[in-house]
CSV table of C-alpha atoms and ligand atoms in Angstrom, one decimal:
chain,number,residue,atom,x,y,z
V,1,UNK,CA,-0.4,-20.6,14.5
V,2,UNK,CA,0.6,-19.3,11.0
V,3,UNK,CA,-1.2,-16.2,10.6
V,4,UNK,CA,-3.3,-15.6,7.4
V,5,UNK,CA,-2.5,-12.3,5.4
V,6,UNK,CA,-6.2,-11.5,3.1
V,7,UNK,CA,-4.9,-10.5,-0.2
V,8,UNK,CA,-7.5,-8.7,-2.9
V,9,UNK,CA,-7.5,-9.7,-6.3
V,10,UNK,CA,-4.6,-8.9,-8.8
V,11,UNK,CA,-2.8,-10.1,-11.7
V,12,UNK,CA,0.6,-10.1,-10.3
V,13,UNK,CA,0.3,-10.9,-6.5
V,14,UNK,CA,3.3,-13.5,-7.1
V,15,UNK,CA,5.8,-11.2,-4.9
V,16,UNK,CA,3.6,-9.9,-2.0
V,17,UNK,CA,2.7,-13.6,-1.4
V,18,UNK,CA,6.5,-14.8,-1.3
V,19,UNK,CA,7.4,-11.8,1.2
V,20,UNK,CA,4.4,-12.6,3.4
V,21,UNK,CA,5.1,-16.4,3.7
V,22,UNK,CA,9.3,-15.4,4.5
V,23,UNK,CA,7.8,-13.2,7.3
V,24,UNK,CA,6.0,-16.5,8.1
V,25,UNK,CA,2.6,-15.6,7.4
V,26,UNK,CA,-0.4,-17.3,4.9
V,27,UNK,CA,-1.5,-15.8,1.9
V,28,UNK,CA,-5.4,-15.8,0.9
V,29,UNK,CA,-6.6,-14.8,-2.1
V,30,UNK,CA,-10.0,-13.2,-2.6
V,31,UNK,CA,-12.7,-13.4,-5.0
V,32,UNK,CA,-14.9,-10.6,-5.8
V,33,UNK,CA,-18.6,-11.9,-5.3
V,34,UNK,CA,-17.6,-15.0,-3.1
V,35,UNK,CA,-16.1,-13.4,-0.5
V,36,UNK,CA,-17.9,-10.6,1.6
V,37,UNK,CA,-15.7,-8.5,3.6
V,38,UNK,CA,-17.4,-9.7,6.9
V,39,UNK,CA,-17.1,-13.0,5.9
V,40,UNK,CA,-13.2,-12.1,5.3
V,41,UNK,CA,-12.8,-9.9,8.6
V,42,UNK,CA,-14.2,-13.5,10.7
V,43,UNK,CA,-11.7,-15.5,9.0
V,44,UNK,CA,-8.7,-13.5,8.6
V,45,UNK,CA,-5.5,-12.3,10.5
V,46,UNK,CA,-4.4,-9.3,8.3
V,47,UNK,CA,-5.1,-7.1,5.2
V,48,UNK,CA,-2.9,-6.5,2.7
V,49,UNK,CA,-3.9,-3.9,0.1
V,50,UNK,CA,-1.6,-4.1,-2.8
V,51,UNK,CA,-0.9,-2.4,-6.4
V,52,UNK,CA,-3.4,-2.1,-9.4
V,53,UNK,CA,-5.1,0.2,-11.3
V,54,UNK,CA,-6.4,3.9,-10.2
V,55,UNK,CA,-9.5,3.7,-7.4
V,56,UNK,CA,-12.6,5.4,-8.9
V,57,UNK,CA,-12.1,9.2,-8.3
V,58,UNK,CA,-15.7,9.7,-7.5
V,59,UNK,CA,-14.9,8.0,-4.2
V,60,UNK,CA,-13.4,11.5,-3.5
V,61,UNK,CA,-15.7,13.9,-5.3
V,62,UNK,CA,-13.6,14.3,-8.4
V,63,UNK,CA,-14.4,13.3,-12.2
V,64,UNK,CA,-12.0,10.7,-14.5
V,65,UNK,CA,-8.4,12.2,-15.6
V,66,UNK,CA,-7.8,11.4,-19.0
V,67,UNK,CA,-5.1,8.8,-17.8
V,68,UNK,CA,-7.6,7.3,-15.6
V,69,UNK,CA,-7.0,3.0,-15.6
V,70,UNK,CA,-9.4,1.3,-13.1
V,71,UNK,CA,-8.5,-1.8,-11.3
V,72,UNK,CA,-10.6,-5.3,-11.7
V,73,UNK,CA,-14.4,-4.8,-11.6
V,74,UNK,CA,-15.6,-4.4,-7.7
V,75,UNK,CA,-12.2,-4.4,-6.0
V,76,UNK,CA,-12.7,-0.4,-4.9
V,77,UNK,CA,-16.0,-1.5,-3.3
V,78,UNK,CA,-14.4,-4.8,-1.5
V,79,UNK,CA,-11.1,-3.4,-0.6
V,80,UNK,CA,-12.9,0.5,0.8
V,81,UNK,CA,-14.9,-1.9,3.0
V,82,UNK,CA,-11.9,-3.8,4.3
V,83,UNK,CA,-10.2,-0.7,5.0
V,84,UNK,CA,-13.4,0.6,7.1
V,85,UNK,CA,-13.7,-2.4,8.5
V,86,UNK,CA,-9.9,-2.9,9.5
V,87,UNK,CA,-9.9,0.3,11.2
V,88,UNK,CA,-13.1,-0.4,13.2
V,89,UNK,CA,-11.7,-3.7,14.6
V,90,UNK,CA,-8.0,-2.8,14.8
V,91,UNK,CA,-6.7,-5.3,12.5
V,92,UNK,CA,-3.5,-4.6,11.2
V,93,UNK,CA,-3.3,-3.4,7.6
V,94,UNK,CA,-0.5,-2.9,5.5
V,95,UNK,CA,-1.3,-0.9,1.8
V,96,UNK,CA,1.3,-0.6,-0.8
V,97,UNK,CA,1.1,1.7,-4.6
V,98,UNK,CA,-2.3,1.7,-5.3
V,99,UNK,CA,-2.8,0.3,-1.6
V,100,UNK,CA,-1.8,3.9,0.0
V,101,UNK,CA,-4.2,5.4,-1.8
V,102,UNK,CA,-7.1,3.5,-1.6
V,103,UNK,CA,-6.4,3.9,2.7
V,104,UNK,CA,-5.9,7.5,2.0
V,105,UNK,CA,-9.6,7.2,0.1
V,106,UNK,CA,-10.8,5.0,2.8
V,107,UNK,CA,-10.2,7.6,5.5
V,108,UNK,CA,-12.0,10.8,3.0
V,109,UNK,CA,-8.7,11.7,1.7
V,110,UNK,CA,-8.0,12.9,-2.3
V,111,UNK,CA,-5.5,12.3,-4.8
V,112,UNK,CA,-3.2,13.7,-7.4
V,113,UNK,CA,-4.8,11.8,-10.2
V,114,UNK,CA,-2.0,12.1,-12.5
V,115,UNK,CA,1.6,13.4,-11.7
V,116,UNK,CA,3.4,14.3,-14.9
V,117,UNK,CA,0.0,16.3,-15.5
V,118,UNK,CA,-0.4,17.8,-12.0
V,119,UNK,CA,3.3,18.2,-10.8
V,120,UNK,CA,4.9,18.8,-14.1
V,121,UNK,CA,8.5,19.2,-12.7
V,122,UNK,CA,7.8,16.2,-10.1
V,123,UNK,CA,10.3,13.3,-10.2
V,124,UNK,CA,9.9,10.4,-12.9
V,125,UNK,CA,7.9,8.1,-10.6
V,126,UNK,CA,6.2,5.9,-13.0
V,127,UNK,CA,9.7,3.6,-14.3
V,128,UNK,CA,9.4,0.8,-16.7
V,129,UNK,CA,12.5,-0.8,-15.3
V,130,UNK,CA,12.7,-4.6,-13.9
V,131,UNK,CA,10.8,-4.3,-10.4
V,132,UNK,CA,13.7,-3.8,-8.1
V,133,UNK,CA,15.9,-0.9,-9.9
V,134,UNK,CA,16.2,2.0,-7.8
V,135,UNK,CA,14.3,4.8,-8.4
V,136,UNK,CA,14.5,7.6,-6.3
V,137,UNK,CA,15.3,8.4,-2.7
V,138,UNK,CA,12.7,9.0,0.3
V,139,UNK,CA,13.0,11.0,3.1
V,140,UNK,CA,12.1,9.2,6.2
V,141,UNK,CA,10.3,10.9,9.4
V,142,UNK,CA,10.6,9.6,12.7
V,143,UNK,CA,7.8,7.1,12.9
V,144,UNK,CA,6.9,3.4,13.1
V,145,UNK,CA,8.2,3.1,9.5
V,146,UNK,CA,11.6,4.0,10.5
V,147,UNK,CA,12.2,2.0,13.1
V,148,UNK,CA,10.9,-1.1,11.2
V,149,UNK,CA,13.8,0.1,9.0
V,150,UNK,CA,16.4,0.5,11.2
V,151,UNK,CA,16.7,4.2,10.2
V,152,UNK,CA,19.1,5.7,13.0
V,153,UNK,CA,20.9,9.0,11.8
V,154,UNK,CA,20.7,8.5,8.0
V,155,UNK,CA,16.7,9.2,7.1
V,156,UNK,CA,16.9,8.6,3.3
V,157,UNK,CA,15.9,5.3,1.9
V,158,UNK,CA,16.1,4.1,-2.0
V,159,UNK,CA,13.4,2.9,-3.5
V,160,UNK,CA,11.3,1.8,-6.7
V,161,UNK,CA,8.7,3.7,-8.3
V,162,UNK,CA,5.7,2.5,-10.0
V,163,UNK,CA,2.7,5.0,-10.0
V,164,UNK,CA,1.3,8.0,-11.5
V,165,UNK,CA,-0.9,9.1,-8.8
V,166,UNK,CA,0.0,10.4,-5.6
V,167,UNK,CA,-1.9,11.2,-2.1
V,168,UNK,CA,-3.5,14.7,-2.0
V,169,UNK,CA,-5.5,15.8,0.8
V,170,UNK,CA,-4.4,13.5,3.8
V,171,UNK,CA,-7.1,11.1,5.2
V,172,UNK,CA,-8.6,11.1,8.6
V,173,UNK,CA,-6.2,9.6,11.6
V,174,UNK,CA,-2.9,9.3,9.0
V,175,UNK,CA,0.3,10.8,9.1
V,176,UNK,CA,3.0,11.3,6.9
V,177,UNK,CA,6.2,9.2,7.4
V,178,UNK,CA,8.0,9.5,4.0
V,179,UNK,CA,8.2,12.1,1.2
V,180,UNK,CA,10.5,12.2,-2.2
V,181,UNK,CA,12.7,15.4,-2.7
V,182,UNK,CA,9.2,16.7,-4.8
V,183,UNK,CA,6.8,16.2,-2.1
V,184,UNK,CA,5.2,13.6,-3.6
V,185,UNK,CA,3.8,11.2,-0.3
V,186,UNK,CA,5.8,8.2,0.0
V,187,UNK,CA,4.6,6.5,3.0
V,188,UNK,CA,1.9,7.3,5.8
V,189,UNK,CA,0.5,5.6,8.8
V,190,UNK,CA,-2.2,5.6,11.4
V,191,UNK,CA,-0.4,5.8,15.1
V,192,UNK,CA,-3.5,5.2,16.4
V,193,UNK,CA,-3.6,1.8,15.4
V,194,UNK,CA,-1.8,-1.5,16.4
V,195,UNK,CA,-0.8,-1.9,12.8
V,196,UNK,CA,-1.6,0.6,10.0
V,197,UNK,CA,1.0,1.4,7.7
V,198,UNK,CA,1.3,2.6,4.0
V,199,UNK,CA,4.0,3.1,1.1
V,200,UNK,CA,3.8,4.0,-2.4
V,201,UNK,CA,7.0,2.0,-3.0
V,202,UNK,CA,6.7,-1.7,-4.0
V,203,UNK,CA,9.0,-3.3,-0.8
V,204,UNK,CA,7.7,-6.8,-2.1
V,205,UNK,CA,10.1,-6.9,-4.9
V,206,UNK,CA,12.5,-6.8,-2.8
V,207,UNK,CA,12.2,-10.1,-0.9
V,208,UNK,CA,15.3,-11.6,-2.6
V,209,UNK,CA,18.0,-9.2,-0.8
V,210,UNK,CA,15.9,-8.5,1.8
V,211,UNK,CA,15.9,-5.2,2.0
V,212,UNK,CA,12.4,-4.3,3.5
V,213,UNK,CA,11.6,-7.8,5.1
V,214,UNK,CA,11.5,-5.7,8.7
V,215,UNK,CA,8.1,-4.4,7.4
V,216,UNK,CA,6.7,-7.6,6.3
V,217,UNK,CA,8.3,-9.2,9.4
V,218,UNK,CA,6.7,-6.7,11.9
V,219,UNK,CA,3.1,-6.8,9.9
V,220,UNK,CA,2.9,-10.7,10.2
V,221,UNK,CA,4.2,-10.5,14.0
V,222,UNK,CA,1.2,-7.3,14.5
V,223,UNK,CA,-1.1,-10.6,13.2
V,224,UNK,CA,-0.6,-13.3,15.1
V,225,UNK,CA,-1.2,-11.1,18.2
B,301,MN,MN1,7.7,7.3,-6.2
C-alpha cells in the first residue's frame, strides 16, 4: 500500500511532491472549503506542512509586524487543525519553513516575527539564491533528526535558507534538535510522538542529489505503519 502524504495548499508544492513520491509515498492536495480536516484525518496517511507566507500572529497573542505577508486565505485555520489533530491521533507529521512554525503555533508557542528587525546581527536567512545554494550551517543535537541524517561525530549540517521569521517561545511537547551559529531554531521535534519532526530548512529542494531523502524516507516509512 502506497501511503498518502496530505499536502495544504501552496503555489509551489512542485518539490515536496517529487521528494514524497522518491520516498515512495502519494501526494494529496487540499482544497480550502472542500476538504475538512476530519474528513482529511479519515482519509489520509501523513501531514506534510510546508512553506508560505507568515501564520497570523494573533494565533500567539501578538499584533502584525510591518513585514507581515499572510499565506492563502484559511490555510492557518485548516493546517492549526491538522496539527491538533495530528497530535491527538499520533499521525506522523513532518513541517518545513513556514511548517515549523505553524507546529510551534499549534502547540502555544510564539515567533520572532521578523529577523533582520528583531536579531539585527542574526545571520542572512532570507537568500534570494536558486533553491538549493547553501546557506548557512546548523548545528545538530542528538535526536531523531540526526540519526535520520546519519550524523555520527560531525554535528553540522549545510543548508538553505528561506525565511524571515523564526520560532520564539517553544511549543508544548517540542524540542530543539538544530540551531544556526545565531541561535536562530533550525529544526525541532516532538519525542513523544511516532513521527513529529520540524525544520526551517527547505530539504525538498534537494531531492535531485539526495541529500536529505533519509527524512522523507523515514516520514513515508512512519506512514505506512
Ligand atoms: Mn535559516
Amino acid at each position: 500500500m502506497t501511503p498518502i502524504v496530505a499536502l495544504p495548499p501552496y503555489a509551489r508544492l512542485r518539490d515536496y511532491e517529487t521528494a514524497i513520491r522518491l520516498a515512495g509515498g502519494e501526494p494529496r492536495r487540499l482544497e480550502i472549503g472542500r476538504d475538512d480536516p476530519d474528513d482529511v484525518m479519515r482519509t489520509v496517511d501523513a501531514i506534510l506542512l510546508p512553506g508560505g507566507g507568515d501564520v497570523e500572529p494573533s494565533y500567539y497573542g501578538e499584533q502584525r509586524h510591518a513585514t507581515f505577508e499572510g499565506a492563502e486565505a484559511g490555510r492557518d485555520e485548516l493546517e492549526l487543525a491538522l496539527a491538533q489533530r495530528s497530535r491527538e491521533a499520533d499521525m506522523p507529521l513532518l513541517a518545513i519553513c513556514r511548517g515549523i512554525q505553524l507546529l510551534n503555533v499549534a502547540r502555544g508557542g510564539s515567533l520572532i516575527q521578523d529577523i533582520p528587525d528583531q536579531m539585527p546581527d542574526a545571520l542572512s536567512h532570507q537568500r534570494r539564491e536558486p533553491p538549493d545554494v547553501i546557506a548557512h550551517d546548523v548545528r545538530v543535537e542528538r535526536s531523531r533528526l540526526a540519526e535520520l541524517l546519519r550524523i555520527d561525530g560531525e554535528m553540522t549540517v549545510p543548508v538553505n535558507s528561506r525565511h524571515h521569521q523564526a520560532i520564539k517561545r517553544l511549543g508544548d511537547g517540542l524540542v530543539v534538535t538544530a540551531a544556526a551559529s545565531d541561535g536562530v531554531i533550525e529544526a525541532v521535534e516532538d519525542p513523544s510522538q511516532r513521527f513529529c519532526l520540524a525544520v526551517q530548512w527547505h530539504p525538498e529542494n534537494f531531492h535531485r542529489t539526495g541529500e536529505f531523502a533519509g527524512l522523507f524516507k523515514a516520514f513515508v516509512d512512519a506512514a505506512r505503519k
